[in-house]
Short mmCIF file of C-alpha atoms and ligand atoms in Angstrom, two decimals:
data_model
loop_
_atom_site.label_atom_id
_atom_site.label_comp_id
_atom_site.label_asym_id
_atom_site.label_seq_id
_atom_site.Cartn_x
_atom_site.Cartn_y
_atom_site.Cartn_z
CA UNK P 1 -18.05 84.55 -10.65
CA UNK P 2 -21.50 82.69 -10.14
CA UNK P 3 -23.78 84.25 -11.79
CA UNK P 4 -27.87 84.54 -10.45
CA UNK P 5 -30.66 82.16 -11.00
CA UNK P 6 -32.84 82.79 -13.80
CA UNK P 7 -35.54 80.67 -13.00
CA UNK P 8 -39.10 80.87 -13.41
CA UNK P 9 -39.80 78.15 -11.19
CA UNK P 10 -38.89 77.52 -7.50
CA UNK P 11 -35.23 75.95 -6.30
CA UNK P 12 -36.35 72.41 -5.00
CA UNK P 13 -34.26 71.86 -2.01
CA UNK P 14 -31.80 68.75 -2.86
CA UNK P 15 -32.62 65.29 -0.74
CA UNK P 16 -29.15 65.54 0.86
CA UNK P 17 -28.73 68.79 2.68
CA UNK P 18 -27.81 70.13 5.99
CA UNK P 19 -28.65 72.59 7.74
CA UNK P 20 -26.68 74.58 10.47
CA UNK P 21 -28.18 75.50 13.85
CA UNK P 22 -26.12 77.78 15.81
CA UNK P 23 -27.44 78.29 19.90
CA UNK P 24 -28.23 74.72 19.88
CA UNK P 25 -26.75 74.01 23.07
CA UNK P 26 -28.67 75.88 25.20
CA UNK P 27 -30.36 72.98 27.56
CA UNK P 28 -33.95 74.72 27.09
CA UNK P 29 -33.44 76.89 24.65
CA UNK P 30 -35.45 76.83 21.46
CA UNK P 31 -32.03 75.60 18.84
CA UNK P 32 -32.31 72.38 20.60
CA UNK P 33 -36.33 71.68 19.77
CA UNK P 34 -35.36 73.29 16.45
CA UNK P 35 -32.62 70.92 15.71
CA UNK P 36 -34.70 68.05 16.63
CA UNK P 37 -37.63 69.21 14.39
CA UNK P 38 -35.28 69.33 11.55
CA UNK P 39 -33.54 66.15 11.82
CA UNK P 40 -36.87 64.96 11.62
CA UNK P 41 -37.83 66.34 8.63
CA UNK P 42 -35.04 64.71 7.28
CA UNK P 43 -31.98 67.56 7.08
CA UNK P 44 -28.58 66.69 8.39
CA UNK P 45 -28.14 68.98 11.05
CA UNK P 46 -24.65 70.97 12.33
CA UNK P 47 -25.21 71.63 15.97
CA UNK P 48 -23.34 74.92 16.60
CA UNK P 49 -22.39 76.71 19.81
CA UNK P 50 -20.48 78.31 22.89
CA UNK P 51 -21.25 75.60 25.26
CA UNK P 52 -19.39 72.30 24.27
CA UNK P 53 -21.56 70.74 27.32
CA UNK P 54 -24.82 71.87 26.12
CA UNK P 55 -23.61 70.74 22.86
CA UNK P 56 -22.47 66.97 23.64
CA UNK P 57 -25.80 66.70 25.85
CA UNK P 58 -27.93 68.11 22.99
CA UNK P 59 -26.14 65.49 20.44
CA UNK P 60 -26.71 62.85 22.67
CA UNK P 61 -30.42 63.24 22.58
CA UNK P 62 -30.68 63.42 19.33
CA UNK P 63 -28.46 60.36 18.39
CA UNK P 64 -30.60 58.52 21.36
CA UNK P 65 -33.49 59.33 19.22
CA UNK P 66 -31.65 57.51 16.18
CA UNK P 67 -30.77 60.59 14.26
CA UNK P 68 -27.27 59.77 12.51
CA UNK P 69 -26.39 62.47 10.24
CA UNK P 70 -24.89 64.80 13.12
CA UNK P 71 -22.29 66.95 13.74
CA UNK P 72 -21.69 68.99 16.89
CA UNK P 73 -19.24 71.85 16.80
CA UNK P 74 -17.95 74.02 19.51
CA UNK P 75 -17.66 77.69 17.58
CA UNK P 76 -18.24 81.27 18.70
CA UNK P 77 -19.91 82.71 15.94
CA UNK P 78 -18.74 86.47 16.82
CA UNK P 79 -15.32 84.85 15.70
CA UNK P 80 -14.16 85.03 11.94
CA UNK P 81 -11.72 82.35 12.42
CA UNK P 82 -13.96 80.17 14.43
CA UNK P 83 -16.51 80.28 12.12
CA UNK P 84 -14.49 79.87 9.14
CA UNK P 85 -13.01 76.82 11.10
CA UNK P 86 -16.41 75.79 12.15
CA UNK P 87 -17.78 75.84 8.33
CA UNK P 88 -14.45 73.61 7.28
CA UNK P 89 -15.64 70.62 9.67
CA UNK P 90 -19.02 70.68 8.61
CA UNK P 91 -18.35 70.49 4.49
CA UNK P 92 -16.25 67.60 5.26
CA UNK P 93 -18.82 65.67 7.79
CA UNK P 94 -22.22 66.33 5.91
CA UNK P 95 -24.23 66.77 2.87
CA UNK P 96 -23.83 70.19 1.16
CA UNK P 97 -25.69 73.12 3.40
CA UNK P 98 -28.63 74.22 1.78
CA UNK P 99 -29.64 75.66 5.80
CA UNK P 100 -28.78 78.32 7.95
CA UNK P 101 -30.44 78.63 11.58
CA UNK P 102 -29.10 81.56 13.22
CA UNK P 103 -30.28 81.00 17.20
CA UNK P 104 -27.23 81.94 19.05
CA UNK P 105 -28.22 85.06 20.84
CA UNK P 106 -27.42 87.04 24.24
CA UNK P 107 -29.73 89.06 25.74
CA UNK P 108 -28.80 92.27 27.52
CA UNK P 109 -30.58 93.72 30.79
CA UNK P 110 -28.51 96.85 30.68
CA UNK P 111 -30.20 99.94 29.28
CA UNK P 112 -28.21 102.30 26.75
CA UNK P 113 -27.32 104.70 28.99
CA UNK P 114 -26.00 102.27 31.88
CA UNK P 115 -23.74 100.41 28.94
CA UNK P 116 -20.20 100.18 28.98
CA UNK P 117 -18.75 100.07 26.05
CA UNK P 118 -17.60 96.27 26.44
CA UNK P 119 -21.19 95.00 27.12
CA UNK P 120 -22.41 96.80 24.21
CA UNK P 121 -19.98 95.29 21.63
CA UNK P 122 -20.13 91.97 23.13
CA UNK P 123 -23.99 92.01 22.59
CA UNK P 124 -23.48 93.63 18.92
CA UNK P 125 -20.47 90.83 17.75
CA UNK P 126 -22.81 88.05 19.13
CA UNK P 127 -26.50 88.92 18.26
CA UNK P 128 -25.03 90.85 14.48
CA UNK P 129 -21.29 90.49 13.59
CA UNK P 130 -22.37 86.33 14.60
CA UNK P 131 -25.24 86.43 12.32
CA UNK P 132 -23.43 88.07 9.49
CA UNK P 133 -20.49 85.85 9.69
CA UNK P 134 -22.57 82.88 9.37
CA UNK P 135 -24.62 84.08 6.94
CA UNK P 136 -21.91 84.58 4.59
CA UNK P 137 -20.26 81.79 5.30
CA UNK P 138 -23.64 80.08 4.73
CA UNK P 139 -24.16 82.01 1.66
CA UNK P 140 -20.87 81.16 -0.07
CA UNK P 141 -21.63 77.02 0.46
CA UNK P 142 -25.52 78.09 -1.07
CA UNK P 143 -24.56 79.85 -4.33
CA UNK P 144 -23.43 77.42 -6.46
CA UNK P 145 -26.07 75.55 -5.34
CA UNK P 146 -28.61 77.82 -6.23
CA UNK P 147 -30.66 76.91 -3.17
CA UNK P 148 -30.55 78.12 0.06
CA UNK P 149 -32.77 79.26 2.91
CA UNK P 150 -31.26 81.40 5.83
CA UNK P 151 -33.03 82.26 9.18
CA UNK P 152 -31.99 84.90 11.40
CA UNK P 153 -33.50 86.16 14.88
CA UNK P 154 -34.64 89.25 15.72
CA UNK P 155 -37.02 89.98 18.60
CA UNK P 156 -40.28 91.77 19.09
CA UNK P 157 -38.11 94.20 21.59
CA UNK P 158 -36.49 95.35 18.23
CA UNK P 159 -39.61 96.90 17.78
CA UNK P 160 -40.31 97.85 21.64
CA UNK P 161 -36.99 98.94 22.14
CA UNK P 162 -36.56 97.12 25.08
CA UNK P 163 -38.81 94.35 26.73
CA UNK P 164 -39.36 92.70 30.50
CA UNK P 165 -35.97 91.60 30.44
CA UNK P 166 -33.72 93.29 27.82
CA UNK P 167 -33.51 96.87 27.09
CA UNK P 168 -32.41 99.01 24.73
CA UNK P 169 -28.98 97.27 23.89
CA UNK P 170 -30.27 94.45 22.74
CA UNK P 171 -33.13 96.01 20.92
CA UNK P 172 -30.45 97.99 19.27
CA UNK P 173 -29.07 94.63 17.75
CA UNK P 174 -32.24 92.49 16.98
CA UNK P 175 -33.20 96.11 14.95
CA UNK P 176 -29.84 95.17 13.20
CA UNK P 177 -30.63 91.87 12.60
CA UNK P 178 -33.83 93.26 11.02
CA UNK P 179 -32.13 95.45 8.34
CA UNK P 180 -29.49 92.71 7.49
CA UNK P 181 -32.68 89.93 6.72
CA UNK P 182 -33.60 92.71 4.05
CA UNK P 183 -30.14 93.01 2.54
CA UNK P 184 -29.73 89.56 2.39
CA UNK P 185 -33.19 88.98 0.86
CA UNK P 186 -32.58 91.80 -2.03
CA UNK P 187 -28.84 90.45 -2.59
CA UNK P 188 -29.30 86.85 -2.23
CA UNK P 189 -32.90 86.17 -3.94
CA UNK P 190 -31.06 86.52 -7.18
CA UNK P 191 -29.29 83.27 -6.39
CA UNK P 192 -32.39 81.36 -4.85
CA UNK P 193 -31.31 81.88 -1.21
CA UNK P 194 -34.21 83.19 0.86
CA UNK P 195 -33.37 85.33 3.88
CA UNK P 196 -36.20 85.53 6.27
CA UNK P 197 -35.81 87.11 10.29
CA UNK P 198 -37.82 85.77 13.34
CA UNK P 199 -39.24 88.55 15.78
CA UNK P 200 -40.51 86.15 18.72
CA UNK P 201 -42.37 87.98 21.76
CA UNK P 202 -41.53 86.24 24.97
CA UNK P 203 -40.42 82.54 24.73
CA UNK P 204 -39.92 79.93 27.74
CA UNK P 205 -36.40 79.20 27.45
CA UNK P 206 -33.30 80.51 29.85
CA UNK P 207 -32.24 83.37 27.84
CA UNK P 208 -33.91 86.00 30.73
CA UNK P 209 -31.37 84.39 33.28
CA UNK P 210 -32.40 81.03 34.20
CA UNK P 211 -35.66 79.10 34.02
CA UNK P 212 -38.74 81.30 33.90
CA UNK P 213 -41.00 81.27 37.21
CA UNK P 214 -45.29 80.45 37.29
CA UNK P 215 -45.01 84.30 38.51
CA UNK P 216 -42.79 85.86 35.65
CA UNK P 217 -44.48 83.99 33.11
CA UNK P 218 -47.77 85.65 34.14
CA UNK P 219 -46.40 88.84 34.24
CA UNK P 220 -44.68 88.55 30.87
CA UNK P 221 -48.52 87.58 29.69
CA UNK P 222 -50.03 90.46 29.98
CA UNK P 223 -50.87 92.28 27.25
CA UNK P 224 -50.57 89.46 25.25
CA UNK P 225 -53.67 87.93 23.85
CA UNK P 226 -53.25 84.36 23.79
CA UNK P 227 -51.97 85.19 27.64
CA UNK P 228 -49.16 82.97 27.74
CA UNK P 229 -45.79 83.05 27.12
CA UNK P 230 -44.44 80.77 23.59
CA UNK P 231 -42.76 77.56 23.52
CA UNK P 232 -39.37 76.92 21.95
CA UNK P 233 -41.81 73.82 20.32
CA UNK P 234 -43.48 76.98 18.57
CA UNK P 235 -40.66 78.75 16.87
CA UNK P 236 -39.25 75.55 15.81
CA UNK P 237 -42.38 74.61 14.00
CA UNK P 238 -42.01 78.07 12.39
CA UNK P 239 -38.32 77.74 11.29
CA UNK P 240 -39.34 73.63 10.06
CA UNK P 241 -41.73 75.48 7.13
CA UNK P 242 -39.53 78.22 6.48
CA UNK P 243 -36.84 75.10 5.60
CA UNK P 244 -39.48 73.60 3.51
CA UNK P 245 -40.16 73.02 0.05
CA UNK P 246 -43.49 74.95 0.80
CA UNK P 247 -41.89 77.89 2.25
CA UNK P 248 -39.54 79.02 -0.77
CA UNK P 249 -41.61 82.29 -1.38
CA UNK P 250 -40.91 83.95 1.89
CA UNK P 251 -38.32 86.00 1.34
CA UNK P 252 -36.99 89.61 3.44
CA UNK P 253 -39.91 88.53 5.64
CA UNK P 254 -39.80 89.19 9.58
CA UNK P 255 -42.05 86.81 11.08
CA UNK P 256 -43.48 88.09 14.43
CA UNK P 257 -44.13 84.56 16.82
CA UNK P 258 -45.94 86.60 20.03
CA UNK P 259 -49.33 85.09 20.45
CA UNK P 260 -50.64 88.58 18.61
CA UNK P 261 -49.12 91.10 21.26
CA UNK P 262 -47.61 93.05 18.22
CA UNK P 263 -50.89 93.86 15.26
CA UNK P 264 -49.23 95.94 12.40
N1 NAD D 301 -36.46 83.35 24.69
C1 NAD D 301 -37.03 84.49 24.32
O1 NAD D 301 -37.92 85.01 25.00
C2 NAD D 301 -36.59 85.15 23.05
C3 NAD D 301 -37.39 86.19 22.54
C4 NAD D 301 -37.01 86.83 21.38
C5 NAD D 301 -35.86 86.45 20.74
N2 NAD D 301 -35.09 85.44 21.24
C6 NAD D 301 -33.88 85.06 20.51
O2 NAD D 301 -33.97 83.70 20.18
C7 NAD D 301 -32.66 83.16 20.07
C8 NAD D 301 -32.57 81.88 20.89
O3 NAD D 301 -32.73 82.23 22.24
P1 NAD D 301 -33.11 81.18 23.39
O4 NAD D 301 -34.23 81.77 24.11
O5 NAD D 301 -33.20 79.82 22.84
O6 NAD D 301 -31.83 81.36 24.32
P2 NAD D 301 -30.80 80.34 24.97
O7 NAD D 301 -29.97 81.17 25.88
O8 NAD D 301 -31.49 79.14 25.49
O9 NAD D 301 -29.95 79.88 23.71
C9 NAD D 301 -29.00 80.72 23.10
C10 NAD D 301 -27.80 79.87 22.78
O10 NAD D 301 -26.82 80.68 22.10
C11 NAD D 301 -25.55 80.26 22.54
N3 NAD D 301 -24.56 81.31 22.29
C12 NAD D 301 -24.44 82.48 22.97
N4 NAD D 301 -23.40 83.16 22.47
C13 NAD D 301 -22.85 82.41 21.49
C14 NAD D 301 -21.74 82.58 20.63
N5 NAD D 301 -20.98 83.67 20.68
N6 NAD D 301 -21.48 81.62 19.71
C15 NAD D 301 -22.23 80.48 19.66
N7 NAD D 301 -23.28 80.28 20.46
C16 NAD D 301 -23.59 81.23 21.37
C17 NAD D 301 -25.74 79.98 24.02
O11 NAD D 301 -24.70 79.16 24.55
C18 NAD D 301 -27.09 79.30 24.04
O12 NAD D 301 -27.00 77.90 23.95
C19 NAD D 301 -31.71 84.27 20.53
O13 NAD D 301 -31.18 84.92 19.39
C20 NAD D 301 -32.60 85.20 21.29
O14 NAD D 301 -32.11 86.51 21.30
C21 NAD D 301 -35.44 84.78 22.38
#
């Protein structure tokens, strides 16, 4: 068995590494920009997701933009086997992953009561059993490394219990996703893996069922100081330092991205 870091100083993130993206197909969704951002910064980057169109157009960009060290997989993460199979093509494509970027998300309009029972395990396997399968597929690739940095995604309606779009289904899961970011902080800091959760407020992307409109954008501002809604271009920036050299001391942290609806 591996046993924990020791260290008194901080894991240095290796010069070859990859990190894995999952919902980076989404045509306007914010695992595209984040993707980008990080194959900027110089990670290899596993494009993961549902859509295999999304996915071919999204690696397309990026190789347009003369990023090389790529690797686009079709996988549902709510699937053991497809994200076991998913994990076996990317150790033998790229550098060792050092990065996990858990996007892949479904939002939920239903409210609890309305919920068959269908809906509301669909919405848990993708938005919890997903992010726990990856993160411990993730985890096991980190460990004898000794280096790792995970990202999960909650949502401020975790705290809301329910937003403009989703209700409380969803804000049932992203709590979920909350409580597992702490786990994996406590049981995975011991091996230098940080485990940090995003809680974005309202972002422009197509999650709320298609593009968003001038007139549901300002209604989804209010109440919000900065009176807008956020930009995938935002979060990415967010998850870039969390993947960073400079962001190795967040750890168990939920990082709310809202323009300061949410003050606690
Ligand atoms: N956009 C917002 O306002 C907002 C706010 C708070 C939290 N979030 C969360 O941010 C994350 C990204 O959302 P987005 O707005 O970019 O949405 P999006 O719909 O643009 O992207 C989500 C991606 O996940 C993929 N996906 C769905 N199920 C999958 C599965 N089983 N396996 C693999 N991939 C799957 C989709 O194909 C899609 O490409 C989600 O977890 C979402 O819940 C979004």
């Amino acid at each position: 068995m591996t046993s924990a870091a020791t260290a008194s100083t901080s894991s240095r993130l290796p010069d070859r590494r990859t990190a894995v993206v999952t919902g980076a197909g989404g045509p306007a969704g914010i695992g595209r920009v984040t993707a980008q951002v990080l194959a900027e910064s110089g990670w290899a980057v596993a494009l993961v997701d549902i859509n295999a169109d999304g996915l071919s157009a999204v690696e397309a960009e990026l190789r347009g933009a003369g990023h090389e060290d790529l690797l686009a997989v079709t996988a549902d993460i709510a699937s053991e086997s497809s994200v076991n199979e998913a994990f076996d093509r990317i150790d033998g494509a790229l550098p060792p992953v050092v990065g996990l970027v858990n996007l892949a998300g479904i939002a939920c309009p239903t409210p609890l009561h309305e919920c068959d029972l269908k809906e509301f395990e669909r919405v848990m396997a993708v938005n919890v059993t997903g992010s726990f399968l990856m993160l411990r597929a993730a985890a096991a690739r980190m460990i004898p490394q000794g280096v790792g940095r995970i990202v999960n995604t909650s949502s401020i309606t975790a705290f809301d219990g329910g937003g403009t779009f989703s209700k409380g289904v969803y804000a049932t899961a992203k709590a979920a996703v909350i409580g597992m970011c702490r786990g994996g902080a406590r049981e995975l800091g011991p091996f230098g893996i940080t485990v940090n959760v995003l809680a974005p407020g309202p972002i422009d992307t197509e999650i709320m069922g298609g593009r968003l409109t001038d007139e549901r954008k300002a209604s989804m501002s209010e109440g919000i100081p900065l009176g807008r809604v956020g930009q995938p271009e935002e979060i990415a920036a967010t998850v870039a330092f969390l993947l960073s050299d400079g962001g190795g001391y967040l750890n168990g942290s939920t990082i709310q991205i809202d323009g300061g609806k949410h003050m606690h």
